[in-house]
mmCIF file of C-alpha atoms and ligand atoms in Angstrom:
data_model
loop_
_atom_site.group_PDB
_atom_site.id
_atom_site.type_symbol
_atom_site.label_atom_id
_atom_site.label_comp_id
_atom_site.label_asym_id
_atom_site.label_seq_id
_atom_site.Cartn_x
_atom_site.Cartn_y
_atom_site.Cartn_z
ATOM 1 C CA MET D 651 101.159 142.054 10.604
ATOM 2 C CA ARG D 652 98.187 143.248 12.642
ATOM 3 C CA ILE D 653 95.685 140.615 13.744
ATOM 4 C CA GLU D 654 92.068 141.723 13.888
ATOM 5 C CA ASN D 655 90.484 138.591 15.288
ATOM 6 C CA ILE D 656 91.325 135.080 16.438
ATOM 7 C CA GLU D 657 88.530 132.531 16.399
ATOM 8 C CA LEU D 658 88.783 129.352 18.462
ATOM 9 C CA ARG D 659 86.458 126.747 17.017
ATOM 10 C CA ARG D 660 85.844 123.335 18.560
ATOM 11 C CA VAL D 661 85.040 120.613 16.036
ATOM 12 C CA SER D 662 84.452 116.883 16.335
ATOM 13 C CA LEU D 663 85.133 114.425 13.498
ATOM 14 C CA PRO D 664 84.206 110.739 13.590
ATOM 15 C CA LEU D 665 87.067 108.322 12.810
ATOM 16 C CA VAL D 666 86.532 105.694 10.113
ATOM 17 C CA ARG D 667 87.473 103.058 12.708
ATOM 18 C CA PRO D 668 88.519 103.163 16.378
ATOM 19 C CA PHE D 669 92.244 103.835 16.883
ATOM 20 C CA ARG D 670 93.807 102.006 19.825
ATOM 21 C CA THR D 671 97.263 102.747 21.223
ATOM 22 C CA SER D 672 98.994 101.689 24.447
ATOM 23 C CA PHE D 673 97.454 104.766 26.126
ATOM 24 C CA GLY D 674 93.841 104.429 25.021
ATOM 25 C CA THR D 675 91.254 104.146 22.269
ATOM 26 C CA ILE D 676 89.575 106.977 20.412
ATOM 27 C CA THR D 677 86.556 106.815 18.105
ATOM 28 C CA GLU D 678 86.254 110.511 17.268
ATOM 29 C CA ARG D 679 88.729 113.363 17.075
ATOM 30 C CA GLU D 680 87.818 116.505 18.974
ATOM 31 C CA ILE D 681 89.960 119.419 17.830
ATOM 32 C CA THR D 682 90.314 123.131 18.447
ATOM 33 C CA LEU D 683 90.851 125.014 15.202
ATOM 34 C CA VAL D 684 92.418 128.456 15.264
ATOM 35 C CA HIS D 685 91.385 130.956 12.604
ATOM 36 C CA VAL D 686 93.421 134.179 12.399
ATOM 37 C CA SER D 687 92.092 137.199 10.499
ATOM 38 C CA THR D 688 94.214 140.166 9.478
ATOM 39 C CA ALA D 689 93.268 143.058 7.211
ATOM 40 C CA HIS D 690 94.926 141.247 4.303
ATOM 41 C CA ALA D 691 94.699 137.502 4.882
ATOM 42 C CA GLU D 692 93.343 134.624 6.921
ATOM 43 C CA GLY D 693 95.106 131.635 8.421
ATOM 44 C CA TRP D 694 93.951 128.291 9.759
ATOM 45 C CA ALA D 695 95.645 125.759 12.018
ATOM 46 C CA GLU D 696 94.599 122.918 14.308
ATOM 47 C CA CYS D 697 95.669 122.098 17.844
ATOM 48 C CA ALA D 698 96.902 118.534 18.351
ATOM 49 C CA ALA D 699 95.793 118.268 21.989
ATOM 50 C CA GLU D 700 93.499 115.348 22.716
ATOM 51 C CA VAL D 701 90.490 115.205 25.058
ATOM 52 C CA ARG D 702 92.495 113.398 27.757
ATOM 53 C CA PRO D 703 96.127 114.058 28.818
ATOM 54 C CA LEU D 704 97.332 110.556 27.853
ATOM 55 C CA TYR D 705 99.714 111.066 24.929
ATOM 56 C CA SER D 706 101.272 114.023 26.757
ATOM 57 C CA SER D 707 100.269 116.350 29.606
ATOM 58 C CA GLU D 708 98.351 118.632 27.256
ATOM 59 C CA PHE D 709 94.601 118.267 26.746
ATOM 60 C CA ILE D 710 92.080 120.199 24.762
ATOM 61 C CA ASP D 711 90.143 122.075 27.471
ATOM 62 C CA ALA D 712 93.380 123.193 29.167
ATOM 63 C CA SER D 713 94.788 124.154 25.794
ATOM 64 C CA ASP D 714 91.806 126.397 24.999
ATOM 65 C CA LEU D 715 92.259 128.113 28.348
ATOM 66 C CA VAL D 716 95.993 128.656 28.031
ATOM 67 C CA ILE D 717 95.580 129.960 24.488
ATOM 68 C CA ARG D 718 92.895 132.432 25.553
ATOM 69 C CA ASP D 719 94.269 133.610 28.923
ATOM 70 C CA HIS D 720 98.031 133.281 28.607
ATOM 71 C CA LEU D 721 99.169 133.094 24.985
ATOM 72 C CA ILE D 722 96.909 135.408 22.988
ATOM 73 C CA PRO D 723 97.505 138.359 25.372
ATOM 74 C CA ARG D 724 101.241 138.053 24.628
ATOM 75 C CA LEU D 725 100.530 138.191 20.910
ATOM 76 C CA GLN D 726 98.253 141.183 21.404
ATOM 77 C CA ALA D 727 101.114 142.930 23.202
ATOM 78 C CA LEU D 728 103.261 142.693 20.048
ATOM 79 C CA GLY D 729 100.821 144.925 18.127
ATOM 80 C CA ASP D 730 102.012 145.650 14.586
ATOM 81 C CA ASP D 731 105.338 143.906 15.276
ATOM 82 C CA LEU D 732 103.711 140.496 15.168
ATOM 83 C CA THR D 733 105.190 138.021 12.684
ATOM 84 C CA ALA D 734 105.184 134.224 12.724
ATOM 85 C CA GLU D 735 108.927 134.314 13.420
ATOM 86 C CA ARG D 736 108.320 136.349 16.595
ATOM 87 C CA VAL D 737 105.628 134.088 18.044
ATOM 88 C CA GLY D 738 108.105 131.652 19.606
ATOM 89 C CA SER D 739 110.014 134.250 21.594
ATOM 90 C CA ALA D 740 106.826 136.110 22.579
ATOM 91 C CA LEU D 741 105.341 132.919 24.039
ATOM 92 C CA ALA D 742 108.575 131.532 25.523
ATOM 93 C CA PRO D 743 107.942 132.926 29.047
ATOM 94 C CA VAL D 744 104.963 130.540 29.314
ATOM 95 C CA LYS D 745 106.375 127.156 30.305
ATOM 96 C CA GLY D 746 105.407 124.100 28.288
ATOM 97 C CA HIS D 747 102.117 124.004 26.315
ATOM 98 C CA GLN D 748 103.881 123.287 23.031
ATOM 99 C CA MET D 749 100.704 122.224 21.217
ATOM 100 C CA SER D 750 98.921 125.424 22.237
ATOM 101 C CA LYS D 751 101.859 127.535 21.114
ATOM 102 C CA ALA D 752 102.252 125.542 17.905
ATOM 103 C CA VAL D 753 98.687 126.123 16.728
ATOM 104 C CA LEU D 754 98.980 129.899 17.135
ATOM 105 C CA GLU D 755 102.312 130.065 15.304
ATOM 106 C CA ALA D 756 100.965 127.854 12.512
ATOM 107 C CA ALA D 757 97.775 129.898 12.005
ATOM 108 C CA ILE D 758 99.762 133.153 11.940
ATOM 109 C CA LEU D 759 102.328 131.633 9.562
ATOM 110 C CA ASP D 760 99.499 130.498 7.281
ATOM 111 C CA ALA D 761 98.048 134.029 7.175
ATOM 112 C CA GLN D 762 101.489 135.568 6.634
ATOM 113 C CA LEU D 763 102.347 133.188 3.790
ATOM 114 C CA ARG D 764 98.935 133.606 2.136
ATOM 115 C CA GLN D 765 99.556 137.341 2.186
ATOM 116 C CA SER D 766 103.004 137.014 0.610
ATOM 117 C CA GLY D 767 101.924 134.277 -1.813
ATOM 118 C CA GLN D 768 104.451 131.710 -0.591
ATOM 119 C CA SER D 769 103.724 128.065 0.220
ATOM 120 C CA PHE D 770 104.584 126.314 3.499
ATOM 121 C CA GLY D 771 106.884 124.000 1.554
ATOM 122 C CA GLY D 772 108.669 126.882 -0.125
ATOM 123 C CA TYR D 773 109.042 128.751 3.160
ATOM 124 C CA LEU D 774 110.285 125.758 5.154
ATOM 125 C CA GLY D 775 112.658 124.572 2.464
ATOM 126 C CA ALA D 776 110.979 121.489 1.012
ATOM 127 C CA VAL D 777 113.010 119.895 -1.766
ATOM 128 C CA HIS D 778 110.490 117.242 -2.876
ATOM 129 C CA ASP D 779 107.173 117.589 -4.746
ATOM 130 C CA THR D 780 105.772 114.425 -3.153
ATOM 131 C CA VAL D 781 106.510 112.508 0.040
ATOM 132 C CA PRO D 782 106.260 108.757 0.697
ATOM 133 C CA ALA D 783 103.325 107.787 2.918
ATOM 134 C CA GLY D 784 103.368 105.401 5.842
ATOM 135 C CA VAL D 785 100.460 104.353 8.027
ATOM 136 C CA SER D 786 100.101 103.847 11.770
ATOM 137 C CA VAL D 787 98.092 100.715 12.554
ATOM 138 C CA GLY D 788 96.326 100.502 15.905
ATOM 139 C CA ILE D 789 96.254 97.638 18.398
ATOM 140 C CA MET D 790 93.542 95.133 17.462
ATOM 141 C CA ASP D 791 91.640 92.374 19.230
ATOM 142 C CA THR D 792 93.194 89.603 17.130
ATOM 143 C CA VAL D 793 96.209 89.030 14.887
ATOM 144 C CA ASP D 794 93.870 87.988 12.045
ATOM 145 C CA GLU D 795 92.114 91.339 12.259
ATOM 146 C CA LEU D 796 95.508 93.074 12.163
ATOM 147 C CA LEU D 797 96.684 91.110 9.115
ATOM 148 C CA GLU D 798 93.504 92.050 7.278
ATOM 149 C CA ALA D 799 94.001 95.736 8.136
ATOM 150 C CA VAL D 800 97.658 95.712 7.043
ATOM 151 C CA ALA D 801 96.763 93.925 3.799
ATOM 152 C CA GLY D 802 94.188 96.627 3.109
ATOM 153 C CA TYR D 803 96.685 99.446 3.661
ATOM 154 C CA LEU D 804 99.299 97.770 1.477
ATOM 155 C CA ALA D 805 96.697 97.331 -1.263
ATOM 156 C CA GLN D 806 96.099 101.090 -1.100
ATOM 157 C CA GLY D 807 99.808 101.668 -1.678
ATOM 158 C CA TYR D 808 101.205 102.597 1.733
ATOM 159 C CA LEU D 809 104.979 102.237 1.636
ATOM 160 C CA ARG D 810 105.623 101.618 5.328
ATOM 161 C CA ILE D 811 103.667 100.021 8.154
ATOM 162 C CA LYS D 812 103.897 101.099 11.791
ATOM 163 C CA LEU D 813 102.356 98.769 14.342
ATOM 164 C CA LYS D 814 101.264 100.131 17.685
ATOM 165 C CA ILE D 815 102.537 97.794 20.416
ATOM 166 C CA GLU D 816 102.173 97.329 24.175
ATOM 167 C CA PRO D 817 103.069 94.529 26.621
ATOM 168 C CA GLY D 818 101.015 91.531 25.470
ATOM 169 C CA TRP D 819 100.721 92.853 21.877
ATOM 170 C CA ASP D 820 104.238 92.944 20.481
ATOM 171 C CA LEU D 821 106.104 89.785 19.389
ATOM 172 C CA ALA D 822 103.084 87.924 18.017
ATOM 173 C CA PRO D 823 101.682 90.722 15.809
ATOM 174 C CA VAL D 824 105.170 91.698 14.564
ATOM 175 C CA ARG D 825 106.039 88.079 13.739
ATOM 176 C CA ALA D 826 102.716 87.546 11.977
ATOM 177 C CA VAL D 827 103.022 90.694 9.843
ATOM 178 C CA ARG D 828 106.648 89.940 8.935
ATOM 179 C CA GLU D 829 105.838 86.331 7.997
ATOM 180 C CA ARG D 830 102.760 87.236 5.977
ATOM 181 C CA PHE D 831 104.162 90.230 4.061
ATOM 182 C CA GLY D 832 107.799 89.244 3.724
ATOM 183 C CA PRO D 833 111.269 90.687 4.329
ATOM 184 C CA ASP D 834 110.935 93.686 1.982
ATOM 185 C CA LEU D 835 108.075 95.322 3.905
ATOM 186 C CA LEU D 836 109.231 98.510 5.660
ATOM 187 C CA LEU D 837 108.005 97.766 9.180
ATOM 188 C CA GLN D 838 108.376 99.596 12.501
ATOM 189 C CA VAL D 839 106.678 99.685 15.909
ATOM 190 C CA ASP D 840 105.527 102.375 18.355
ATOM 191 C CA ALA D 841 105.082 101.675 22.092
ATOM 192 C CA ASN D 842 104.040 105.168 23.246
ATOM 193 C CA THR D 843 106.063 104.747 26.499
ATOM 194 C CA ALA D 844 104.488 101.396 27.485
ATOM 195 C CA TYR D 845 107.702 99.589 28.579
ATOM 196 C CA THR D 846 110.479 99.962 31.162
ATOM 197 C CA LEU D 847 114.177 99.201 30.948
ATOM 198 C CA ALA D 848 113.431 95.914 32.754
ATOM 199 C CA ASP D 849 111.752 94.843 29.475
ATOM 200 C CA ALA D 850 115.030 95.139 27.529
ATOM 201 C CA ARG D 851 115.502 91.386 27.118
ATOM 202 C CA HIS D 852 111.939 91.009 25.924
ATOM 203 C CA LEU D 853 112.293 93.900 23.429
ATOM 204 C CA ALA D 854 115.525 92.340 22.121
ATOM 205 C CA ARG D 855 113.315 89.481 20.892
ATOM 206 C CA LEU D 856 112.088 91.916 18.212
ATOM 207 C CA ASP D 857 115.617 91.967 16.736
ATOM 208 C CA PRO D 858 115.120 89.080 14.272
ATOM 209 C CA PHE D 859 112.188 90.858 12.595
ATOM 210 C CA ASP D 860 114.410 93.507 10.997
ATOM 211 C CA LEU D 861 112.349 96.499 12.084
ATOM 212 C CA LEU D 862 113.263 99.998 10.854
ATOM 213 C CA LEU D 863 112.970 101.252 14.423
ATOM 214 C CA ILE D 864 111.181 101.022 17.747
ATOM 215 C CA GLU D 865 109.505 104.308 18.671
ATOM 216 C CA GLN D 866 109.360 105.602 22.250
ATOM 217 C CA PRO D 867 109.570 102.305 24.149
ATOM 218 C CA LEU D 868 110.191 103.973 27.548
ATOM 219 C CA GLY D 869 108.882 106.965 29.489
ATOM 220 C CA GLU D 870 109.124 110.399 27.943
ATOM 221 C CA ARG D 871 111.626 111.705 30.535
ATOM 222 C CA ASP D 872 113.796 108.586 30.436
ATOM 223 C CA LEU D 873 116.619 109.587 28.074
ATOM 224 C CA LEU D 874 119.202 107.581 30.017
ATOM 225 C CA GLY D 875 116.953 104.528 29.948
ATOM 226 C CA HIS D 876 116.631 104.825 26.174
ATOM 227 C CA ALA D 877 120.416 105.158 25.865
ATOM 228 C CA ALA D 878 120.856 101.974 27.928
ATOM 229 C CA LEU D 879 118.152 100.172 25.950
ATOM 230 C CA ALA D 880 119.748 101.200 22.647
ATOM 231 C CA ARG D 881 122.898 99.326 23.731
ATOM 232 C CA LEU D 882 120.890 96.214 24.660
ATOM 233 C CA ILE D 883 118.754 95.744 21.539
ATOM 234 C CA GLY D 884 119.518 95.535 17.841
ATOM 235 C CA THR D 885 116.536 97.602 16.667
ATOM 236 C CA ALA D 886 117.190 101.340 16.237
ATOM 237 C CA VAL D 887 115.578 103.481 18.944
ATOM 238 C CA CYS D 888 113.459 106.416 17.723
ATOM 239 C CA LEU D 889 112.080 109.066 20.083
ATOM 240 C CA ASP D 890 108.696 110.769 19.854
ATOM 241 C CA GLU D 891 107.244 111.944 23.207
ATOM 242 C CA SER D 892 110.725 112.641 24.672
ATOM 243 C CA ILE D 893 111.549 115.342 22.119
ATOM 244 C CA GLU D 894 109.787 118.643 22.796
ATOM 245 C CA SER D 895 112.469 120.989 21.418
ATOM 246 C CA ALA D 896 115.650 121.158 19.365
ATOM 247 C CA GLN D 897 117.539 121.251 22.663
ATOM 248 C CA ASP D 898 115.910 117.944 23.667
ATOM 249 C CA ALA D 899 116.898 116.511 20.294
ATOM 250 C CA ALA D 900 120.523 117.580 20.717
ATOM 251 C CA ALA D 901 120.631 116.082 24.221
ATOM 252 C CA ALA D 902 119.031 112.801 23.170
ATOM 253 C CA ILE D 903 121.420 112.408 20.246
ATOM 254 C CA SER D 904 124.466 113.259 22.364
ATOM 255 C CA LEU D 905 123.422 110.750 25.047
ATOM 256 C CA GLY D 906 122.872 107.997 22.491
ATOM 257 C CA ALA D 907 119.197 107.818 23.490
ATOM 258 C CA CYS D 908 118.039 107.665 19.873
ATOM 259 C CA SER D 909 119.413 107.214 16.376
ATOM 260 C CA ILE D 910 116.217 108.399 14.612
ATOM 261 C CA ILE D 911 113.700 111.129 15.527
ATOM 262 C CA ASN D 912 109.952 111.404 14.910
ATOM 263 C CA VAL D 913 109.334 115.124 14.270
ATOM 264 C CA LYS D 914 105.838 116.347 15.115
ATOM 265 C CA PRO D 915 105.473 120.118 14.786
ATOM 266 C CA SER D 916 102.652 120.177 17.328
ATOM 267 C CA ARG D 917 104.667 118.374 20.013
ATOM 268 C CA VAL D 918 107.670 120.691 19.673
ATOM 269 C CA GLY D 919 105.877 124.064 19.627
ATOM 270 C CA GLY D 920 105.550 124.626 15.906
ATOM 271 C CA TYR D 921 106.960 124.308 12.406
ATOM 272 C CA LEU D 922 109.943 126.580 13.064
ATOM 273 C CA GLU D 923 111.169 124.469 15.994
ATOM 274 C CA ALA D 924 110.404 121.345 13.942
ATOM 275 C CA ARG D 925 112.716 122.664 11.236
ATOM 276 C CA ARG D 926 115.417 123.335 13.849
ATOM 277 C CA ILE D 927 115.137 119.696 14.979
ATOM 278 C CA HIS D 928 115.449 118.626 11.357
ATOM 279 C CA ASP D 929 118.627 120.725 11.117
ATOM 280 C CA VAL D 930 120.169 119.498 14.406
ATOM 281 C CA ALA D 931 119.490 115.890 13.440
ATOM 282 C CA ALA D 932 120.907 116.409 9.944
ATOM 283 C CA ALA D 933 124.095 117.891 11.421
ATOM 284 C CA HIS D 934 124.492 114.695 13.471
ATOM 285 C CA GLY D 935 123.625 112.350 10.618
ATOM 286 C CA VAL D 936 120.407 111.334 12.402
ATOM 287 C CA PRO D 937 117.484 110.644 10.042
ATOM 288 C CA VAL D 938 114.046 112.069 10.854
ATOM 289 C CA TRP D 939 110.484 111.386 9.724
ATOM 290 C CA CYS D 940 107.234 113.280 10.149
ATOM 291 C CA GLY D 941 104.828 111.983 12.782
ATOM 292 C CA GLY D 942 101.119 112.637 12.948
ATOM 293 C CA MET D 943 98.387 113.455 15.454
ATOM 294 C CA LEU D 944 95.352 112.415 13.405
ATOM 295 C CA GLU D 945 95.343 115.806 11.712
ATOM 296 C CA THR D 946 92.613 117.016 9.400
ATOM 297 C CA GLY D 947 93.607 118.336 5.998
ATOM 298 C CA ILE D 948 94.645 121.619 7.634
ATOM 299 C CA GLY D 949 97.457 120.157 9.725
ATOM 300 C CA ARG D 950 98.144 117.391 7.241
ATOM 301 C CA ALA D 951 98.945 119.941 4.507
ATOM 302 C CA ALA D 952 101.591 121.647 6.636
ATOM 303 C CA ASN D 953 103.019 118.309 7.811
ATOM 304 C CA VAL D 954 103.390 117.095 4.237
ATOM 305 C CA ALA D 955 105.242 120.330 3.396
ATOM 306 C CA LEU D 956 107.617 119.789 6.324
ATOM 307 C CA ALA D 957 108.154 116.170 5.270
ATOM 308 C CA GLY D 958 109.505 117.525 1.969
ATOM 309 C CA LEU D 959 112.699 118.741 3.694
ATOM 310 C CA PRO D 960 115.885 116.855 2.795
ATOM 311 C CA ASN D 961 116.563 114.995 6.064
ATOM 312 C CA PHE D 962 113.032 113.499 6.166
ATOM 313 C CA VAL D 963 114.452 110.301 4.728
ATOM 314 C CA LEU D 964 111.997 107.769 6.185
ATOM 315 C CA PRO D 965 108.293 107.562 5.246
ATOM 316 C CA GLY D 966 106.168 109.389 7.828
ATOM 317 C CA ASP D 967 102.773 108.916 9.451
ATOM 318 C CA THR D 968 101.594 111.333 6.772
ATOM 319 C CA SER D 969 98.707 109.141 5.598
ATOM 320 C CA ALA D 970 95.862 109.945 3.221
ATOM 321 C CA SER D 971 92.787 111.685 4.679
ATOM 322 C CA ASP D 972 90.675 108.528 4.422
ATOM 323 C CA ARG D 973 92.993 106.668 6.825
ATOM 324 C CA TYR D 974 91.162 108.616 9.533
ATOM 325 C CA TYR D 975 88.220 110.561 8.099
ATOM 326 C CA ALA D 976 85.458 109.724 5.639
ATOM 327 C CA GLN D 977 84.950 113.479 5.210
ATOM 328 C CA ASP D 978 87.936 115.748 5.738
ATOM 329 C CA LEU D 979 87.740 119.495 6.426
ATOM 330 C CA THR D 980 89.592 120.171 3.150
ATOM 331 C CA ALA D 981 89.764 118.458 -0.217
ATOM 332 C CA PRO D 982 91.138 115.047 0.754
ATOM 333 C CA PHE D 983 94.796 114.094 0.603
ATOM 334 C CA VAL D 984 94.955 110.981 -1.568
ATOM 335 C CA LEU D 985 97.706 108.465 -2.198
ATOM 336 C CA GLU D 986 99.336 108.646 -5.617
ATOM 337 C CA ASP D 987 101.571 105.638 -5.986
ATOM 338 C CA GLY D 988 102.115 105.570 -2.220
ATOM 339 C CA HIS D 989 102.944 109.284 -2.050
ATOM 340 C CA LEU D 990 101.207 112.508 -1.023
ATOM 341 C CA ARG D 991 101.681 115.674 -3.038
ATOM 342 C CA VAL D 992 103.238 118.667 -1.267
ATOM 343 C CA PRO D 993 100.741 121.546 -1.697
ATOM 344 C CA THR D 994 102.069 124.465 -3.742
ATOM 345 C CA GLY D 995 99.433 127.177 -3.179
ATOM 346 C CA PRO D 996 99.930 130.085 -0.742
ATOM 347 C CA GLY D 997 100.165 129.124 2.943
ATOM 348 C CA THR D 998 99.126 125.534 3.602
ATOM 349 C CA GLY D 999 97.669 125.534 0.080
ATOM 350 C CA VAL D 1000 94.382 123.982 1.224
ATOM 351 C CA GLN D 1001 90.931 125.556 1.676
ATOM 352 C CA VAL D 1002 88.604 124.718 4.539
ATOM 353 C CA LEU D 1003 85.253 123.479 3.210
ATOM 354 C CA PRO D 1004 82.601 125.765 4.775
ATOM 355 C CA ASP D 1005 79.723 123.265 4.714
ATOM 356 C CA VAL D 1006 81.772 120.511 6.329
ATOM 357 C CA LEU D 1007 83.126 122.962 8.873
ATOM 358 C CA ALA D 1008 79.606 124.066 9.835
ATOM 359 C CA GLU D 1009 78.516 120.461 10.196
ATOM 360 C CA VAL D 1010 81.315 119.417 12.569
ATOM 361 C CA THR D 1011 81.401 122.608 14.677
ATOM 362 C CA ARG D 1012 80.478 122.201 18.336
ATOM 363 C CA SER D 1013 81.255 125.706 19.598
ATOM 364 C CA ARG D 1014 83.155 128.863 18.709
ATOM 365 C CA ARG D 1015 84.530 131.912 20.404
ATOM 366 C CA ASP D 1016 86.008 135.091 18.915
ATOM 367 C CA ILE D 1017 88.822 137.078 20.483
ATOM 368 C CA ARG D 1018 88.955 140.596 19.042
ATOM 369 C CA PHE D 1019 92.377 142.255 18.902
HETATM 370 C C1 NPQ W 1209 102.226 108.634 17.760
HETATM 371 N N1 NPQ W 1209 100.257 109.125 16.306
HETATM 372 O O1 NPQ W 1209 103.016 108.584 16.860
HETATM 373 C C2 NPQ W 1209 100.817 109.207 17.612
HETATM 374 C C3 NPQ W 1209 99.993 108.796 18.708
HETATM 375 C C4 NPQ W 1209 98.596 109.248 18.779
HETATM 376 C C5 NPQ W 1209 99.558 108.406 14.122
HETATM 377 O O2 NPQ W 1209 100.433 106.971 15.706
HETATM 378 C C6 NPQ W 1209 94.227 111.570 19.278
HETATM 379 C C7 NPQ W 1209 95.169 112.555 19.222
HETATM 380 C C8 NPQ W 1209 94.606 110.271 19.196
HETATM 381 C C9 NPQ W 1209 96.488 112.228 19.085
HETATM 382 C C10 NPQ W 1209 96.313 108.611 18.930
HETATM 383 C C11 NPQ W 1209 100.137 108.091 15.461
HETATM 384 C C12 NPQ W 1209 95.919 109.927 19.035
HETATM 385 C C13 NPQ W 1209 96.879 110.916 18.995
HETATM 386 C C14 NPQ W 1209 97.658 108.295 18.797
HETATM 387 C C15 NPQ W 1209 98.217 110.559 18.863
HETATM 388 O O3 NPQ W 1209 102.606 108.265 18.858
HETATM 389 MG MG1 MG W 1210 104.658 107.883 18.468
#
């Protein structure tokens, strides 16, 4: 495949409500979109990097720079030999920058699949037509406000609730949600690294609430700490930030640092590495689910396809478009009986809406090949 042009386009989308996690609050999502043009097809993808390096070390301005100055030249060097499957090895000499690598691989894969007429789901090996939808619920000012938000999501049909937690916002909100919505609610929590192993006894107080899992309680490099914590609490430990590759996943599983994995293609360098994590986890009998980075319809479409693979056995953070955006960049993903439909058209199967795109665009830059 020969690329003719790569466009980097910065967009900004307002969120329907502020989203607060243990690392900060955001009210709008600023995103770099990558648009790849070949003689035969076009591909779109979105970079997950946020404005500030708080979820991980990556951030959007640095990502734009590394894409332009360090990653694209390596793709240009491949010439006609470029395929989505070769992106990973071509970019491997550049250390880190998974989100920046992931967006390039995803845009090229989209173009390649649109050219061959295959869907993301078909290519990755999805075995389901629809996937169950969970929702990630931010930290709120009061428990009453939280209960109202959760009630609203359940009324819409979400099949699993994930509460963001941090020290000072953990036992009380979890207890309140469990008491109000009962023992059958699929409920889990996500700390985004906000605790230390010294908090083990406190976190064990979550045990009676029968949570599906606790996600990333400790620091992202602290695999041994997670292994120790897993022995001290009853709730299953799930890793998010710690897992940046299939090798990380294998190590974490072998160490007993997690018994469940949150797979985010953007965090691990792309959909191909995400599938390898799915496979490693499956071989160990470790269930996985698909995380989210407040994607627009572009990234959401590909995530939903990935979530159709067989070892994605827990509902993901694959929510409907209107969980985050009043106006998505594509036709909205909507809940149908608590599920999202895996797109079947070529590539991601979604089309970017030109008028919406124009409205949210802040800047653009073209890189000719
Ligand atoms: C998580 N996502 O699982 C992340 C965290 C997260 C849906 O909970 C801007 C960009 C804001 C990325 C907020 C969910 C974000 C972000 C939260 C990621 O840990
Ligand atoms: Mg998380």
